[in-house]
């Protein structure tokens, strides 16, 4: 009979491994979409839609998956979810038309819904004091995006892009077996049968849920959007090869995924609100600088005309992007620490709602990035849009801080009376 500690560690290990593979599949088009774009002669908006299509289905399914996890348990829901993606992943290698890729992208996209399953499944195995750290470790599985950045370009270079989905399909099938061997079920983690779908959806009336949705749409949606977009961005803006561009993009993708575990640990100790507030200000500064387009301007001086260059070289750009990735890694953990603290009895449905909105951010952003480039011709317009999102998040954070202080004063006044 396995001890409780053994079960906790085994569930956390198996779930994190499974989520890593699911995330690698979820962002697969960020690499294979580049040769597909060339072969099908797609414009930037069409490329954005291609890369974002899996994000759409993976986002929309997060809410029902979170609800099913609450009712039926994470182990069985997670396994069925992964098994359903194996054949569509493999079929991508044989697709030839644009609509083929869009339809198959929707089918494999459900792998991204694994987050709302795993986060609820893992959280219930740990005490409140350790939930942030445990969820952070599980969430670090979004470093699967970095796995794709490392593995997929090599497969494309050696065997062609068609080999990538075939390898990923086999990897997903193997992962299903390992997950089932490593994990456990606990009937006490499920909600009672008397809890209806209507009861679960009442959470949509809570304004705090929508505030967390906006935060997560930025830190996670932005992470996914840039994970899909940055390889193409480096190729177009700095003239890098696909292998080099993917490797440099991984400097943003990998640390942002892995650091999430540390973000959960810090959120456990200093509080989710303080961590979220700090990462928003860091993002605000960095995204403003990343928004600067390549160019220059001329100023008339007493000594004649002076020319000034505006824009970032590839290394300064990458350093700032790295800082944003670290900040968002902490932010992804702190948002779900908020949820674990405030909604301990229905983590699945709340994480499903917040995860859905965050995933929709990841779906919309690549399309917006492509449309902005087509409309303005300025590639850094993507970061201008993210900067605007950060400004909105800071406004919401300001009002939530004001409400928090007002609530604390009210409680103190009650005690004094």
Short mmCIF file of C-alpha atoms in Angstrom, two decimals:
data_model
loop_
_atom_site.label_atom_id
_atom_site.label_comp_id
_atom_site.label_asym_id
_atom_site.label_seq_id
_atom_site.Cartn_x
_atom_site.Cartn_y
_atom_site.Cartn_z
CA UNK A 1 0.00 0.00 0.00
CA UNK A 2 1.56 3.27 -1.12
CA UNK A 3 1.87 6.04 1.47
CA UNK A 4 0.10 9.38 1.04
CA UNK A 5 3.40 11.14 0.38
CA UNK A 6 4.31 8.61 -2.31
CA UNK A 7 0.92 9.13 -3.97
CA UNK A 8 1.31 12.91 -3.86
CA UNK A 9 4.73 12.84 -5.50
CA UNK A 10 3.70 10.22 -8.03
CA UNK A 11 0.57 12.13 -9.06
CA UNK A 12 2.57 15.35 -9.35
CA UNK A 13 5.29 13.67 -11.44
CA UNK A 14 2.91 11.86 -13.78
CA UNK A 15 0.67 14.89 -14.25
CA UNK A 16 3.57 17.26 -14.93
CA UNK A 17 5.05 14.87 -17.50
CA UNK A 18 1.68 14.48 -19.22
CA UNK A 19 1.06 18.24 -19.26
CA UNK A 20 4.53 18.86 -20.72
CA UNK A 21 3.82 16.54 -23.66
CA UNK A 22 0.33 18.00 -24.13
CA UNK A 23 1.72 21.52 -24.21
CA UNK A 24 4.41 20.56 -26.73
CA UNK A 25 1.65 19.23 -29.00
CA UNK A 26 -0.51 22.29 -28.38
CA UNK A 27 2.10 24.70 -29.81
CA UNK A 28 3.41 22.39 -32.53
CA UNK A 29 2.25 24.70 -35.34
CA UNK A 30 4.58 27.43 -34.10
CA UNK A 31 7.38 25.45 -35.83
CA UNK A 32 5.79 23.30 -38.53
CA UNK A 33 3.52 26.20 -39.44
CA UNK A 34 6.50 28.07 -40.91
CA UNK A 35 7.24 25.58 -43.76
CA UNK A 36 3.48 25.08 -44.17
CA UNK A 37 3.08 28.85 -44.60
CA UNK A 38 5.68 28.82 -47.37
CA UNK A 39 4.23 25.81 -49.18
CA UNK A 40 0.65 27.15 -49.06
CA UNK A 41 1.68 30.80 -49.65
CA UNK A 42 -0.18 32.09 -46.58
CA UNK A 43 -0.21 35.74 -45.47
CA UNK A 44 0.57 36.82 -41.88
CA UNK A 45 -3.05 36.75 -40.73
CA UNK A 46 -3.58 33.24 -42.15
CA UNK A 47 -0.38 32.09 -40.47
CA UNK A 48 -1.60 33.57 -37.18
CA UNK A 49 -4.90 31.70 -37.52
CA UNK A 50 -3.08 28.46 -38.34
CA UNK A 51 -0.90 28.63 -35.23
CA UNK A 52 -3.79 29.76 -33.03
CA UNK A 53 -6.46 27.24 -34.08
CA UNK A 54 -5.34 24.54 -31.58
CA UNK A 55 -5.37 27.19 -28.88
CA UNK A 56 -9.06 27.90 -29.56
CA UNK A 57 -10.34 24.37 -28.99
CA UNK A 58 -7.94 23.82 -26.08
CA UNK A 59 -9.30 26.96 -24.44
CA UNK A 60 -13.00 26.37 -25.01
CA UNK A 61 -12.84 22.85 -23.61
CA UNK A 62 -11.13 23.91 -20.39
CA UNK A 63 -14.35 24.85 -18.59
CA UNK A 64 -16.21 21.55 -19.19
CA UNK A 65 -13.01 19.62 -18.47
CA UNK A 66 -12.62 21.43 -15.15
CA UNK A 67 -16.22 20.62 -14.27
CA UNK A 68 -15.81 16.95 -15.25
CA UNK A 69 -12.64 16.76 -13.17
CA UNK A 70 -14.56 17.98 -10.12
CA UNK A 71 -17.25 15.35 -10.70
CA UNK A 72 -15.40 12.30 -12.08
CA UNK A 73 -11.79 12.73 -10.95
CA UNK A 74 -8.69 13.97 -12.73
CA UNK A 75 -7.05 10.66 -13.50
CA UNK A 76 -9.67 9.24 -15.84
CA UNK A 77 -10.48 12.60 -17.49
CA UNK A 78 -6.79 13.30 -18.17
CA UNK A 79 -6.22 9.85 -19.70
CA UNK A 80 -9.25 9.96 -22.02
CA UNK A 81 -8.29 13.47 -23.11
CA UNK A 82 -4.79 12.40 -24.17
CA UNK A 83 -5.97 9.26 -25.96
CA UNK A 84 -8.40 11.33 -28.05
CA UNK A 85 -5.52 13.36 -29.53
CA UNK A 86 -3.26 10.56 -30.77
CA UNK A 87 -4.86 9.91 -34.20
CA UNK A 88 -5.43 13.59 -35.11
CA UNK A 89 -1.79 14.38 -34.28
CA UNK A 90 -0.58 11.60 -36.56
CA UNK A 91 -2.94 12.68 -39.37
CA UNK A 92 -1.39 16.15 -39.60
CA UNK A 93 1.62 14.66 -41.37
CA UNK A 94 -0.63 13.61 -44.26
CA UNK A 95 -2.61 16.88 -44.57
CA UNK A 96 -2.23 18.90 -47.78
CA UNK A 97 -4.79 21.74 -47.75
CA UNK A 98 -5.18 24.76 -45.48
CA UNK A 99 -8.58 23.63 -44.19
CA UNK A 100 -7.12 20.20 -43.37
CA UNK A 101 -4.67 21.86 -40.99
CA UNK A 102 -7.35 24.05 -39.42
CA UNK A 103 -9.68 21.11 -38.72
CA UNK A 104 -6.91 18.89 -37.37
CA UNK A 105 -5.60 21.83 -35.36
CA UNK A 106 -8.97 22.06 -33.62
CA UNK A 107 -8.85 18.33 -32.81
CA UNK A 108 -5.32 18.28 -31.40
CA UNK A 109 -6.01 21.52 -29.56
CA UNK A 110 -7.96 19.70 -26.86
CA UNK A 111 -4.54 18.67 -25.48
CA UNK A 112 -4.28 22.23 -24.18
CA UNK A 113 -7.37 21.64 -22.06
CA UNK A 114 -5.28 19.28 -19.94
CA UNK A 115 -4.26 22.23 -17.80
CA UNK A 116 -7.65 22.68 -16.12
CA UNK A 117 -7.75 18.92 -15.48
CA UNK A 118 -4.26 18.63 -14.06
CA UNK A 119 -4.25 21.80 -11.94
CA UNK A 120 -7.39 20.69 -10.09
CA UNK A 121 -6.24 17.05 -9.88
CA UNK A 122 -2.84 17.99 -8.42
CA UNK A 123 -4.09 20.72 -6.05
CA UNK A 124 -6.46 18.36 -4.24
CA UNK A 125 -3.59 16.06 -3.27
CA UNK A 126 -1.80 18.78 -1.28
CA UNK A 127 -2.52 20.92 1.78
CA UNK A 128 -3.30 24.62 1.36
CA UNK A 129 0.18 25.61 2.56
CA UNK A 130 1.80 23.60 -0.25
CA UNK A 131 -0.75 24.00 -3.02
CA UNK A 132 0.93 27.00 -4.64
CA UNK A 133 4.24 25.17 -4.95
CA UNK A 134 2.60 21.95 -6.21
CA UNK A 135 0.51 23.79 -8.78
CA UNK A 136 3.59 25.74 -9.80
CA UNK A 137 5.52 22.53 -10.47
CA UNK A 138 2.63 21.14 -12.50
CA UNK A 139 2.26 24.42 -14.38
CA UNK A 140 5.96 24.28 -15.25
CA UNK A 141 4.85 21.68 -17.78
CA UNK A 142 4.08 24.59 -20.10
CA UNK A 143 7.81 24.42 -20.76
CA UNK A 144 6.59 21.85 -23.28
CA UNK A 145 6.58 24.86 -25.59
CA UNK A 146 10.36 24.93 -25.20
CA UNK A 147 10.52 21.19 -25.95
CA UNK A 148 8.90 21.94 -29.29
CA UNK A 149 11.38 24.79 -29.90
CA UNK A 150 14.29 22.37 -29.37
CA UNK A 151 12.97 19.15 -30.93
CA UNK A 152 10.74 20.19 -33.84
CA UNK A 153 13.28 22.32 -35.79
CA UNK A 154 15.78 19.45 -35.76
CA UNK A 155 13.15 17.03 -37.05
CA UNK A 156 12.11 19.52 -39.74
CA UNK A 157 15.73 20.01 -40.85
CA UNK A 158 16.52 16.28 -40.88
CA UNK A 159 13.29 14.66 -42.13
CA UNK A 160 10.84 17.39 -43.15
CA UNK A 161 7.97 18.92 -41.18
CA UNK A 162 5.76 15.84 -41.76
CA UNK A 163 7.88 13.82 -39.32
CA UNK A 164 7.10 16.10 -36.37
CA UNK A 165 3.42 15.11 -35.88
CA UNK A 166 4.24 11.42 -36.34
CA UNK A 167 6.89 11.54 -33.60
CA UNK A 168 4.57 13.53 -31.35
CA UNK A 169 1.73 11.02 -31.81
CA UNK A 170 3.97 8.17 -30.63
CA UNK A 171 5.19 10.28 -27.71
CA UNK A 172 1.60 11.01 -26.66
CA UNK A 173 0.67 7.32 -26.74
CA UNK A 174 3.66 6.41 -24.56
CA UNK A 175 2.76 9.23 -22.17
CA UNK A 176 -0.75 7.82 -21.74
CA UNK A 177 0.71 4.55 -20.49
CA UNK A 178 3.17 6.21 -18.12
CA UNK A 179 0.50 8.50 -16.71
CA UNK A 180 -1.83 5.61 -15.89
CA UNK A 181 0.98 3.68 -14.20
CA UNK A 182 2.17 6.61 -12.10
CA UNK A 183 -1.08 8.18 -10.89
CA UNK A 184 -3.82 7.38 -8.36
CA UNK A 185 -7.48 8.18 -7.73
CA UNK A 186 -9.12 9.42 -4.52
CA UNK A 187 -12.96 9.42 -4.51
CA UNK A 188 -12.98 12.04 -1.70
CA UNK A 189 -11.57 14.60 -4.15
CA UNK A 190 -14.77 14.63 -6.22
CA UNK A 191 -17.67 16.97 -5.55
CA UNK A 192 -20.97 15.46 -4.40
CA UNK A 193 -23.47 14.23 -6.93
CA UNK A 194 -25.94 16.82 -5.60
CA UNK A 195 -23.79 19.62 -7.07
CA UNK A 196 -25.28 20.46 -10.47
CA UNK A 197 -23.74 22.12 -13.50
CA UNK A 198 -25.85 25.19 -12.73
CA UNK A 199 -24.35 25.36 -9.23
CA UNK A 200 -20.85 25.20 -10.68
CA UNK A 201 -21.54 27.92 -13.24
CA UNK A 202 -22.73 30.37 -10.58
CA UNK A 203 -19.05 31.25 -10.25
CA UNK A 204 -19.44 33.30 -13.44
CA UNK A 205 -21.31 35.92 -11.40
CA UNK A 206 -18.27 36.56 -9.20
CA UNK A 207 -16.38 39.72 -10.37
CA UNK A 208 -13.13 38.40 -8.84
CA UNK A 209 -13.22 35.51 -11.29
CA UNK A 210 -13.35 37.91 -14.24
CA UNK A 211 -10.46 39.94 -12.82
CA UNK A 212 -8.36 36.80 -12.59
CA UNK A 213 -9.41 35.96 -16.13
CA UNK A 214 -7.97 39.25 -17.36
CA UNK A 215 -4.69 38.75 -15.48
CA UNK A 216 -4.35 35.23 -16.82
CA UNK A 217 -5.25 36.26 -20.37
CA UNK A 218 -2.19 38.48 -20.21
CA UNK A 219 0.40 36.33 -18.40
CA UNK A 220 -0.62 32.98 -19.89
CA UNK A 221 -2.33 34.14 -23.09
CA UNK A 222 0.62 36.42 -23.76
CA UNK A 223 3.02 33.56 -23.06
CA UNK A 224 1.23 31.24 -25.49
CA UNK A 225 0.80 33.97 -28.09
CA UNK A 226 4.49 34.87 -28.06
CA UNK A 227 5.51 31.19 -27.95
CA UNK A 228 3.65 30.75 -31.22
CA UNK A 229 4.82 34.02 -32.74
CA UNK A 230 8.44 34.57 -31.69
CA UNK A 231 10.18 32.08 -34.00
CA UNK A 232 8.55 33.77 -36.99
CA UNK A 233 9.27 37.21 -35.46
CA UNK A 234 13.01 36.53 -35.14
CA UNK A 235 13.16 35.24 -38.71
CA UNK A 236 11.36 38.31 -40.12
CA UNK A 237 12.79 41.03 -37.87
CA UNK A 238 16.38 39.86 -37.40
CA UNK A 239 16.94 37.52 -40.35
CA UNK A 240 17.72 34.41 -38.29
CA UNK A 241 17.39 30.85 -39.61
CA UNK A 242 14.51 28.70 -38.31
CA UNK A 243 16.85 26.65 -36.08
CA UNK A 244 18.54 29.73 -34.61
CA UNK A 245 15.25 31.62 -34.27
CA UNK A 246 13.63 28.71 -32.39
CA UNK A 247 16.67 28.39 -30.12
CA UNK A 248 16.70 32.11 -29.28
CA UNK A 249 12.92 32.11 -28.76
CA UNK A 250 13.42 29.30 -26.22
CA UNK A 251 15.29 31.82 -24.03
CA UNK A 252 11.85 33.33 -23.41
CA UNK A 253 9.79 30.14 -23.51
CA UNK A 254 11.78 27.72 -21.31
CA UNK A 255 12.55 29.86 -18.24
CA UNK A 256 9.01 31.25 -18.20
CA UNK A 257 7.66 27.72 -18.01
CA UNK A 258 10.12 26.32 -15.48
CA UNK A 259 10.11 29.34 -13.14
CA UNK A 260 6.41 28.83 -12.47
CA UNK A 261 7.27 26.40 -9.66
CA UNK A 262 9.30 29.10 -7.89
CA UNK A 263 6.45 31.53 -8.48
CA UNK A 264 4.10 29.18 -6.66
CA UNK A 265 6.52 28.84 -3.75
CA UNK A 266 6.90 32.63 -3.43
CA UNK A 267 3.12 33.10 -3.69
CA UNK A 268 2.67 30.66 -0.79
CA UNK A 269 4.93 32.84 1.36
CA UNK A 270 4.40 36.49 0.42
CA UNK A 271 0.89 36.26 -0.99
CA UNK A 272 -0.55 36.02 -4.46
CA UNK A 273 -1.65 39.67 -4.55
CA UNK A 274 1.85 41.05 -3.92
CA UNK A 275 3.42 38.79 -6.55
CA UNK A 276 0.81 39.66 -9.19
CA UNK A 277 1.19 43.39 -8.56
CA UNK A 278 4.99 43.22 -8.88
CA UNK A 279 5.00 41.26 -12.15
CA UNK A 280 2.53 43.66 -13.75
CA UNK A 281 4.84 46.63 -13.16
CA UNK A 282 7.87 44.72 -14.45
CA UNK A 283 5.91 43.77 -17.56
CA UNK A 284 4.78 47.37 -18.07
CA UNK A 285 8.37 48.66 -18.22
CA UNK A 286 9.75 45.88 -20.43
CA UNK A 287 6.85 45.83 -22.90
CA UNK A 288 7.13 49.59 -23.39
CA UNK A 289 10.75 49.14 -24.49
CA UNK A 290 9.93 46.09 -26.63
CA UNK A 291 7.25 48.17 -28.39
CA UNK A 292 9.86 50.50 -29.91
CA UNK A 293 9.94 49.89 -33.68
CA UNK A 294 13.14 49.67 -35.66
CA UNK A 295 13.82 53.08 -37.19
CA UNK A 296 15.17 56.50 -36.44
CA UNK A 297 14.53 60.23 -36.50
CA UNK A 298 16.36 63.47 -37.25
CA UNK A 299 16.58 66.49 -34.95
CA UNK A 300 17.77 69.98 -35.94
CA UNK A 301 20.42 71.25 -33.53
CA UNK A 302 22.71 74.28 -33.38
CA UNK A 303 25.40 72.02 -34.83
CA UNK A 304 23.20 70.87 -37.69
CA UNK A 305 21.04 67.80 -38.06
CA UNK A 306 21.47 64.94 -35.59
CA UNK A 307 20.29 61.44 -36.44
CA UNK A 308 19.04 59.08 -33.75
CA UNK A 309 18.45 55.35 -34.09
CA UNK A 310 15.39 53.82 -32.41
CA UNK A 311 14.98 50.09 -31.85
CA UNK A 312 16.63 47.19 -30.09
CA UNK A 313 19.32 44.88 -31.33
CA UNK A 314 18.60 41.17 -31.09
CA UNK A 315 20.44 40.67 -27.78
CA UNK A 316 18.88 43.60 -25.90
CA UNK A 317 15.49 42.56 -27.30
CA UNK A 318 16.02 38.97 -26.12
CA UNK A 319 17.19 40.09 -22.65
CA UNK A 320 14.03 42.16 -22.16
CA UNK A 321 11.88 39.31 -23.47
CA UNK A 322 13.60 36.98 -20.99
CA UNK A 323 12.64 39.32 -18.11
CA UNK A 324 9.04 39.40 -19.32
CA UNK A 325 9.02 35.60 -19.48
CA UNK A 326 10.27 35.32 -15.89
CA UNK A 327 7.66 37.84 -14.70
CA UNK A 328 4.86 36.01 -16.49
CA UNK A 329 6.08 32.68 -15.08
CA UNK A 330 5.59 34.09 -11.58
CA UNK A 331 2.28 35.61 -12.62
CA UNK A 332 0.88 32.34 -13.96
CA UNK A 333 1.54 30.77 -10.56
CA UNK A 334 0.22 33.69 -8.48
CA UNK A 335 -3.12 33.82 -10.33
CA UNK A 336 -3.83 30.19 -9.52
CA UNK A 337 -2.69 30.67 -5.94
CA UNK A 338 -5.46 33.29 -5.73
CA UNK A 339 -7.90 30.64 -6.96
CA UNK A 340 -6.72 27.92 -4.56
CA UNK A 341 -6.98 30.35 -1.62
CA UNK A 342 -10.42 31.75 -2.47
CA UNK A 343 -12.18 28.77 -4.08
CA UNK A 344 -10.88 25.63 -2.33
CA UNK A 345 -14.05 23.59 -2.90
CA UNK A 346 -14.49 24.19 -6.63
CA UNK A 347 -10.97 24.64 -7.95
CA UNK A 348 -11.83 22.66 -11.09
CA UNK A 349 -14.61 24.91 -12.39
CA UNK A 350 -12.85 28.18 -11.43
CA UNK A 351 -9.57 27.04 -12.97
CA UNK A 352 -11.58 25.97 -16.02
CA UNK A 353 -13.10 29.45 -16.38
CA UNK A 354 -9.82 31.29 -15.82
CA UNK A 355 -7.87 28.80 -17.94
CA UNK A 356 -10.42 29.15 -20.73
CA UNK A 357 -10.01 32.93 -20.83
CA UNK A 358 -6.24 32.65 -20.63
CA UNK A 359 -6.24 30.15 -23.47
CA UNK A 360 -8.53 32.35 -25.54
CA UNK A 361 -5.95 35.08 -25.08
CA UNK A 362 -3.40 32.69 -26.56
CA UNK A 363 -5.77 32.04 -29.47
CA UNK A 364 -6.64 35.65 -30.23
CA UNK A 365 -3.18 37.17 -29.82
CA UNK A 366 -1.37 35.46 -32.77
CA UNK A 367 -4.25 36.47 -35.04
CA UNK A 368 -4.12 40.03 -33.70
CA UNK A 369 -0.33 40.08 -34.11
CA UNK A 370 -0.64 38.98 -37.74
CA UNK A 371 -3.46 41.44 -38.49
CA UNK A 372 -1.50 44.32 -36.93
CA UNK A 373 1.55 43.50 -39.06
CA UNK A 374 -0.61 43.31 -42.21
CA UNK A 375 -2.31 46.63 -41.33
CA UNK A 376 0.63 48.68 -40.03
CA UNK A 377 3.73 46.95 -41.40
CA UNK A 378 5.28 47.35 -37.92
CA UNK A 379 6.29 44.03 -36.37
CA UNK A 380 6.71 45.47 -32.86
CA UNK A 381 2.99 46.35 -32.94
CA UNK A 382 2.52 42.97 -31.21
CA UNK A 383 4.28 44.35 -28.14
CA UNK A 384 2.35 47.61 -28.35
CA UNK A 385 -0.84 45.56 -27.99
CA UNK A 386 0.58 43.60 -25.02
CA UNK A 387 1.61 46.90 -23.40
CA UNK A 388 -2.00 48.11 -23.67
CA UNK A 389 -3.20 44.86 -22.03
CA UNK A 390 -0.76 45.43 -19.17
CA UNK A 391 -2.09 48.94 -18.63
CA UNK A 392 -5.60 47.50 -18.29
CA UNK A 393 -4.37 44.90 -15.79
CA UNK A 394 -2.72 47.60 -13.68
CA UNK A 395 -5.97 49.59 -13.60
CA UNK A 396 -7.85 46.49 -12.39
CA UNK A 397 -5.12 45.79 -9.83
CA UNK A 398 -5.38 49.38 -8.52
CA UNK A 399 -9.12 49.09 -7.93
CA UNK A 400 -8.80 45.61 -6.40
CA UNK A 401 -6.14 46.97 -4.00
CA UNK A 402 -8.43 49.85 -3.08
CA UNK A 403 -11.33 47.47 -2.45
CA UNK A 404 -9.06 45.20 -0.40
CA UNK A 405 -7.95 48.10 1.82
CA UNK A 406 -11.52 49.29 2.20
CA UNK A 407 -12.63 45.81 3.21
CA UNK A 408 -9.83 45.55 5.79
CA UNK A 409 -10.76 48.94 7.29
CA UNK A 410 -14.39 47.84 7.50
CA UNK A 411 -13.41 44.65 9.36
CA UNK A 412 -11.21 46.61 11.78
CA UNK A 413 -14.05 49.06 12.44
CA UNK A 414 -16.38 46.11 13.20
CA UNK A 415 -13.87 44.71 15.70
CA UNK A 416 -13.45 48.10 17.44
CA UNK A 417 -17.19 48.48 17.79
#
